[in-house]
CSV table of C-alpha atoms in Angstrom, one decimal:
chain,number,residue,atom,x,y,z
A,1,MET,CA,-9.3,-34.4,19.5
A,2,ASN,CA,-8.2,-37.0,17.0
A,3,THR,CA,-6.7,-35.0,14.2
A,4,SER,CA,-4.4,-35.7,11.4
A,5,LEU,CA,-2.5,-32.4,10.9
A,6,THR,CA,0.1,-32.2,8.3
A,7,TYR,CA,1.9,-29.4,6.5
A,8,ARG,CA,3.1,-28.8,3.0
A,9,LYS,CA,5.0,-25.9,1.4
A,10,ALA,CA,2.8,-23.4,-0.2
A,11,THR,CA,3.2,-22.7,-3.9
A,12,GLU,CA,1.9,-20.2,-6.4
A,13,ASN,CA,-0.9,-22.5,-7.0
A,14,ASP,CA,-2.2,-21.7,-3.4
A,15,LEU,CA,-2.3,-17.9,-3.8
A,16,ASP,CA,-6.0,-17.8,-4.4
A,17,TYR,CA,-6.7,-19.9,-1.4
A,18,LEU,CA,-4.3,-17.9,0.8
A,19,LEU,CA,-5.8,-14.6,-0.3
A,20,ASP,CA,-9.3,-15.9,0.5
A,21,LEU,CA,-8.1,-17.2,3.8
A,22,ARG,CA,-6.6,-13.9,4.7
A,23,MET,CA,-9.6,-12.0,3.7
A,24,LYS,CA,-11.8,-14.2,6.0
A,25,THR,CA,-9.4,-14.3,8.9
A,26,MET,CA,-7.7,-11.0,9.1
A,27,VAL,CA,-9.6,-8.3,7.2
A,28,PRO,CA,-12.2,-8.0,10.0
A,29,HIS,CA,-9.4,-7.2,12.5
A,30,TYR,CA,-7.6,-4.9,10.1
A,31,ALA,CA,-10.9,-3.0,9.5
A,32,GLU,CA,-11.6,-2.8,13.3
A,33,ALA,CA,-8.1,-1.3,13.8
A,34,ASN,CA,-8.6,1.2,10.9
A,35,LEU,CA,-5.8,-0.5,8.9
A,36,PRO,CA,-5.9,-1.0,5.0
A,37,THR,CA,-8.0,-3.9,3.8
A,38,ASP,CA,-7.8,-3.5,0.1
A,39,HIS,CA,-6.9,-6.3,-2.3
A,40,ASP,CA,-3.3,-5.1,-3.0
A,41,THR,CA,-2.4,-4.7,0.8
A,42,THR,CA,-4.0,-8.1,1.6
A,43,LEU,CA,-2.0,-9.8,-1.3
A,44,LYS,CA,1.3,-8.0,-0.2
A,45,ARG,CA,0.8,-9.6,3.3
A,46,VAL,CA,0.1,-13.0,1.8
A,47,LEU,CA,3.4,-12.7,-0.3
A,48,HIS,CA,5.5,-11.4,2.7
A,49,GLU,CA,8.1,-14.1,3.4
A,50,PHE,CA,6.2,-16.4,1.2
A,51,GLU,CA,9.1,-19.0,1.1
A,52,LYS,CA,8.2,-19.7,4.8
A,53,ALA,CA,4.6,-20.4,4.1
A,54,ASN,CA,3.1,-23.8,4.9
A,55,ILE,CA,-0.5,-24.8,4.1
A,56,ILE,CA,-2.0,-26.5,7.2
A,57,LEU,CA,-3.9,-29.7,6.2
A,58,LEU,CA,-6.4,-31.6,8.4
A,59,ASP,CA,-7.1,-35.0,6.9
A,60,ASN,CA,-5.4,-33.8,3.7
A,61,GLU,CA,-7.7,-30.7,3.3
A,62,PRO,CA,-6.4,-27.2,3.6
A,63,VAL,CA,-7.6,-25.5,6.8
A,64,GLY,CA,-5.0,-22.8,7.3
A,65,LEU,CA,-1.6,-21.1,7.0
A,66,LEU,CA,1.5,-21.3,9.1
A,67,LYS,CA,4.5,-19.0,8.4
A,68,ILE,CA,7.3,-19.7,10.6
A,69,LYS,CA,11.0,-18.5,10.8
A,70,LYS,CA,13.6,-20.4,12.8
A,71,THR,CA,17.0,-19.2,13.8
A,72,ASN,CA,19.5,-20.7,16.3
A,73,SER,CA,18.0,-18.7,19.2
A,74,GLU,CA,14.5,-17.8,18.1
A,75,THR,CA,11.4,-19.2,16.5
A,76,GLU,CA,9.1,-16.5,15.2
A,77,VAL,CA,5.5,-17.3,14.2
A,78,LEU,CA,5.1,-14.9,11.4
A,79,GLN,CA,1.5,-15.9,10.6
A,80,LEU,CA,-0.9,-18.5,11.8
A,81,GLN,CA,-4.4,-18.5,10.3
A,82,ILE,CA,-7.1,-21.1,10.7
A,83,ASP,CA,-10.1,-21.1,8.4
A,84,PRO,CA,-13.1,-19.6,10.4
A,85,SER,CA,-15.1,-22.9,9.7
A,86,GLN,CA,-12.3,-24.7,11.7
A,87,GLN,CA,-11.7,-22.2,14.5
A,88,GLY,CA,-12.8,-23.1,18.0
A,89,LYS,CA,-11.7,-26.8,17.6
A,90,GLY,CA,-8.3,-26.5,19.2
A,91,LEU,CA,-6.2,-26.6,16.0
A,92,GLY,CA,-4.4,-23.3,16.7
A,93,ARG,CA,-3.6,-24.5,20.3
A,94,LEU,CA,-2.4,-27.9,19.0
A,95,ILE,CA,-0.1,-26.2,16.4
A,96,LEU,CA,1.4,-23.7,18.9
A,97,THR,CA,1.8,-26.3,21.6
A,98,ASP,CA,3.9,-28.4,18.9
A,99,ILE,CA,5.9,-25.3,18.1
A,100,LEU,CA,6.5,-24.5,21.8
A,101,GLU,CA,7.6,-27.9,22.6
A,102,GLU,CA,10.0,-28.1,19.7
A,103,ALA,CA,11.4,-24.6,20.6
A,104,SER,CA,11.9,-25.6,24.3
A,105,LEU,CA,14.0,-28.5,23.3
A,106,VAL,CA,16.6,-26.2,21.7
A,107,LYS,CA,15.9,-23.4,24.2
A,108,ASN,CA,14.5,-21.0,21.6
A,109,ILE,CA,12.4,-18.1,22.5
A,110,VAL,CA,9.1,-18.0,20.5
A,111,SER,CA,7.8,-14.8,19.3
A,112,LEU,CA,4.8,-13.4,17.4
A,113,SER,CA,2.7,-10.4,17.1
A,114,VAL,CA,-1.1,-10.1,17.4
A,115,LEU,CA,-3.4,-7.2,16.5
A,116,LYS,CA,-5.0,-5.7,19.6
A,117,THR,CA,-8.4,-6.4,18.0
A,118,ASN,CA,-7.7,-10.1,17.5
A,119,LYS,CA,-9.1,-12.4,20.3
A,120,ALA,CA,-6.3,-14.9,19.4
A,121,GLN,CA,-4.2,-13.0,22.0
A,122,HIS,CA,-6.1,-14.8,24.7
A,123,LEU,CA,-4.9,-18.1,23.3
A,124,TYR,CA,-1.4,-16.9,23.2
A,125,SER,CA,-1.5,-15.7,26.8
A,126,SER,CA,-3.1,-19.1,28.0
A,127,LEU,CA,-0.1,-20.9,26.4
A,128,GLY,CA,2.5,-18.7,28.3
A,129,PHE,CA,3.2,-15.9,25.9
A,130,LYS,CA,3.9,-12.6,27.6
A,131,ILE,CA,3.5,-9.1,26.0
A,132,VAL,CA,7.0,-7.7,25.7
A,133,SER,CA,6.2,-4.5,23.7
A,134,GLU,CA,3.4,-3.0,21.7
A,135,ASP,CA,2.6,-0.3,19.1
A,136,GLU,CA,-0.5,1.4,18.2
A,137,HIS,CA,-2.1,-1.7,16.7
A,138,SER,CA,-0.2,-4.8,17.9
A,139,TYR,CA,1.1,-6.6,20.9
A,140,PHE,CA,4.5,-8.3,20.5
A,141,MET,CA,4.6,-11.5,22.5
A,142,GLU,CA,7.3,-14.0,23.6
A,143,PHE,CA,7.3,-17.4,25.1
A,144,SER,CA,10.5,-18.2,26.9
A,145,PRO,CA,11.4,-21.9,27.6
A,146,ILE,CA,13.7,-20.9,30.4
């Protein structure tokens, strides 16, 4: 796939886009898991660690969100959402592959969580993520570069 993916820091001007994106990408999974899907809960999740939010751009057009937290020993993918109109084109795999390659260079573990109702868990498993724990609604997964 010939893609020009870039990122830019999210700003308050992106809140409407991010709220709409979250409604399209996550509310169906939350509803299936019987978790809250109201506006305030959704907005709270958008604003969670907002300083780590990056808009994913494809040919300079917004197609998703990546929230990522990096420390000396771990890279945590807090949120990765691709607009449904762009899903199935390999963008999530491309983004995660880049994250895994960068983390492997510094020997960081990469962690994320995924709702049990979200089919993205299959993508994560195919990239080498392993389930390390779970709760009622989510799997907690890690990729170890070692």
